[in-house]
Amino acid sequence: MKNKHIKTLRSLFAHPISGNIKWSDIEALLLSLGAEIEERAGSRVAVFLFDEMYVFHRPHPTPNTDKGAVAAVRDWLKRNGVTV
């Protein structure tokens, strides 16, 4: 895992939840963990990882992911044994 991905992972697990994590950094982290990302209708993206599929809304017009999505990604990673 690259240092950039480790930095993103630390940001995801930071308390309080950060609202300044770019979605592109989260996507890069998920890809490094072996995820497949598929474009869906509108701004939705399906992420296939850990034999599960989650659908997220890609933020716009700003690149920053909202706190609810950050919490959802963090909880998903935590449930599947990914930690800092």
PDB file of C-alpha atoms in Angstrom:
ATOM      1  CA  MET A   1       0.000   0.000   0.000  1.00  0.00           C
ATOM      2  CA  LYS A   2       1.372   3.402  -0.958  1.00  0.00           C
ATOM      3  CA  ASN A   3       1.922   6.147   1.598  1.00  0.00           C
ATOM      4  CA  LYS A   4      -0.915   8.169   0.037  1.00  0.00           C
ATOM      5  CA  HIS A   5      -3.311   5.289   0.676  1.00  0.00           C
ATOM      6  CA  ILE A   6      -2.109   4.981   4.268  1.00  0.00           C
ATOM      7  CA  LYS A   7      -2.709   8.718   4.745  1.00  0.00           C
ATOM      8  CA  THR A   8      -6.245   8.352   3.375  1.00  0.00           C
ATOM      9  CA  LEU A   9      -6.870   5.374   5.646  1.00  0.00           C
ATOM     10  CA  ARG A  10      -5.717   7.393   8.666  1.00  0.00           C
ATOM     11  CA  SER A  11      -8.037  10.224   7.623  1.00  0.00           C
ATOM     12  CA  LEU A  12     -10.957   7.791   7.349  1.00  0.00           C
ATOM     13  CA  PHE A  13     -10.361   6.488  10.874  1.00  0.00           C
ATOM     14  CA  ALA A  14      -9.712   9.921  12.439  1.00  0.00           C
ATOM     15  CA  HIS A  15     -11.969  11.240  15.195  1.00  0.00           C
ATOM     16  CA  PRO A  16     -13.951  13.392  14.763  1.00  0.00           C
ATOM     17  CA  ILE A  17     -15.022  12.334  11.269  1.00  0.00           C
ATOM     18  CA  SER A  18     -13.350  14.457   8.611  1.00  0.00           C
ATOM     19  CA  GLY A  19     -15.293  16.269   5.931  1.00  0.00           C
ATOM     20  CA  ASN A  20     -12.160  17.047   3.916  1.00  0.00           C
ATOM     21  CA  ILE A  21     -11.372  13.691   2.303  1.00  0.00           C
ATOM     22  CA  LYS A  22     -11.455  13.736  -1.473  1.00  0.00           C
ATOM     23  CA  TRP A  23     -13.574  11.005  -3.023  1.00  0.00           C
ATOM     24  CA  SER A  24     -10.814  10.304  -5.551  1.00  0.00           C
ATOM     25  CA  ASP A  25      -8.464   9.457  -2.654  1.00  0.00           C
ATOM     26  CA  ILE A  26     -11.050   7.059  -1.201  1.00  0.00           C
ATOM     27  CA  GLU A  27     -11.510   5.415  -4.609  1.00  0.00           C
ATOM     28  CA  ALA A  28      -7.724   5.024  -4.965  1.00  0.00           C
ATOM     29  CA  LEU A  29      -7.551   3.403  -1.510  1.00  0.00           C
ATOM     30  CA  LEU A  30     -10.390   1.006  -2.318  1.00  0.00           C
ATOM     31  CA  LEU A  31      -8.740   0.070  -5.621  1.00  0.00           C
ATOM     32  CA  SER A  32      -5.478  -0.642  -3.795  1.00  0.00           C
ATOM     33  CA  LEU A  33      -7.424  -3.039  -1.547  1.00  0.00           C
ATOM     34  CA  GLY A  34      -8.662  -4.907  -4.619  1.00  0.00           C
ATOM     35  CA  ALA A  35     -12.001  -3.215  -5.239  1.00  0.00           C
ATOM     36  CA  GLU A  36     -13.726  -3.024  -8.578  1.00  0.00           C
ATOM     37  CA  ILE A  37     -15.537   0.244  -9.182  1.00  0.00           C
ATOM     38  CA  GLU A  38     -18.407   0.514 -11.635  1.00  0.00           C
ATOM     39  CA  GLU A  39     -20.125   3.698 -12.772  1.00  0.00           C
ATOM     40  CA  ARG A  40     -23.877   3.777 -12.197  1.00  0.00           C
ATOM     41  CA  ALA A  41     -26.629   6.223 -13.067  1.00  0.00           C
ATOM     42  CA  GLY A  42     -26.038   9.829 -12.147  1.00  0.00           C
ATOM     43  CA  SER A  43     -23.213  10.277  -9.668  1.00  0.00           C
ATOM     44  CA  ARG A  44     -23.476   6.804  -8.198  1.00  0.00           C
ATOM     45  CA  VAL A  45     -20.612   4.328  -8.136  1.00  0.00           C
ATOM     46  CA  ALA A  46     -20.823   0.675  -7.171  1.00  0.00           C
ATOM     47  CA  VAL A  47     -17.856  -0.658  -5.233  1.00  0.00           C
ATOM     48  CA  PHE A  48     -17.293  -4.422  -5.199  1.00  0.00           C
ATOM     49  CA  LEU A  49     -14.988  -5.481  -2.363  1.00  0.00           C
ATOM     50  CA  PHE A  50     -14.971  -8.187   0.338  1.00  0.00           C
ATOM     51  CA  ASP A  51     -17.561 -10.166  -1.663  1.00  0.00           C
ATOM     52  CA  GLU A  52     -19.974  -7.283  -1.097  1.00  0.00           C
ATOM     53  CA  MET A  53     -21.275  -4.392  -3.134  1.00  0.00           C
ATOM     54  CA  TYR A  54     -21.850  -0.903  -1.822  1.00  0.00           C
ATOM     55  CA  VAL A  55     -23.249   1.980  -3.845  1.00  0.00           C
ATOM     56  CA  PHE A  56     -21.933   5.432  -3.020  1.00  0.00           C
ATOM     57  CA  HIS A  57     -22.794   8.852  -4.360  1.00  0.00           C
ATOM     58  CA  ARG A  58     -19.764  10.602  -5.838  1.00  0.00           C
ATOM     59  CA  PRO A  59     -19.746  14.128  -4.384  1.00  0.00           C
ATOM     60  CA  HIS A  60     -20.197  17.143  -6.606  1.00  0.00           C
ATOM     61  CA  PRO A  61     -19.583  19.994  -7.235  1.00  0.00           C
ATOM     62  CA  THR A  62     -16.924  19.799  -4.517  1.00  0.00           C
ATOM     63  CA  PRO A  63     -14.514  16.850  -4.426  1.00  0.00           C
ATOM     64  CA  ASN A  64     -14.870  16.330  -0.653  1.00  0.00           C
ATOM     65  CA  THR A  65     -16.812  13.356   0.666  1.00  0.00           C
ATOM     66  CA  ASP A  66     -19.542  14.118   3.201  1.00  0.00           C
ATOM     67  CA  LYS A  67     -19.171  12.832   6.746  1.00  0.00           C
ATOM     68  CA  GLY A  68     -21.940  10.251   6.380  1.00  0.00           C
ATOM     69  CA  ALA A  69     -20.197   8.582   3.443  1.00  0.00           C
ATOM     70  CA  VAL A  70     -16.846   8.715   5.270  1.00  0.00           C
ATOM     71  CA  ALA A  71     -18.457   6.958   8.258  1.00  0.00           C
ATOM     72  CA  ALA A  72     -20.023   4.329   5.960  1.00  0.00           C
ATOM     73  CA  VAL A  73     -16.693   3.575   4.255  1.00  0.00           C
ATOM     74  CA  ARG A  74     -14.901   3.461   7.620  1.00  0.00           C
ATOM     75  CA  ASP A  75     -17.473   1.068   9.113  1.00  0.00           C
ATOM     76  CA  TRP A  76     -17.346  -1.176   6.028  1.00  0.00           C
ATOM     77  CA  LEU A  77     -13.554  -1.365   6.176  1.00  0.00           C
ATOM     78  CA  LYS A  78     -13.593  -1.972   9.942  1.00  0.00           C
ATOM     79  CA  ARG A  79     -16.129  -4.824   9.622  1.00  0.00           C
ATOM     80  CA  ASN A  80     -13.804  -6.488   7.135  1.00  0.00           C
ATOM     81  CA  GLY A  81     -10.639  -6.230   9.210  1.00  0.00           C
ATOM     82  CA  VAL A  82      -9.029  -3.166   7.626  1.00  0.00           C
ATOM     83  CA  THR A  83      -7.442  -0.951  10.268  1.00  0.00           C
ATOM     84  CA  VAL A  84      -4.846   1.785  10.437  1.00  0.00           C
TER      85      VAL A  84
END
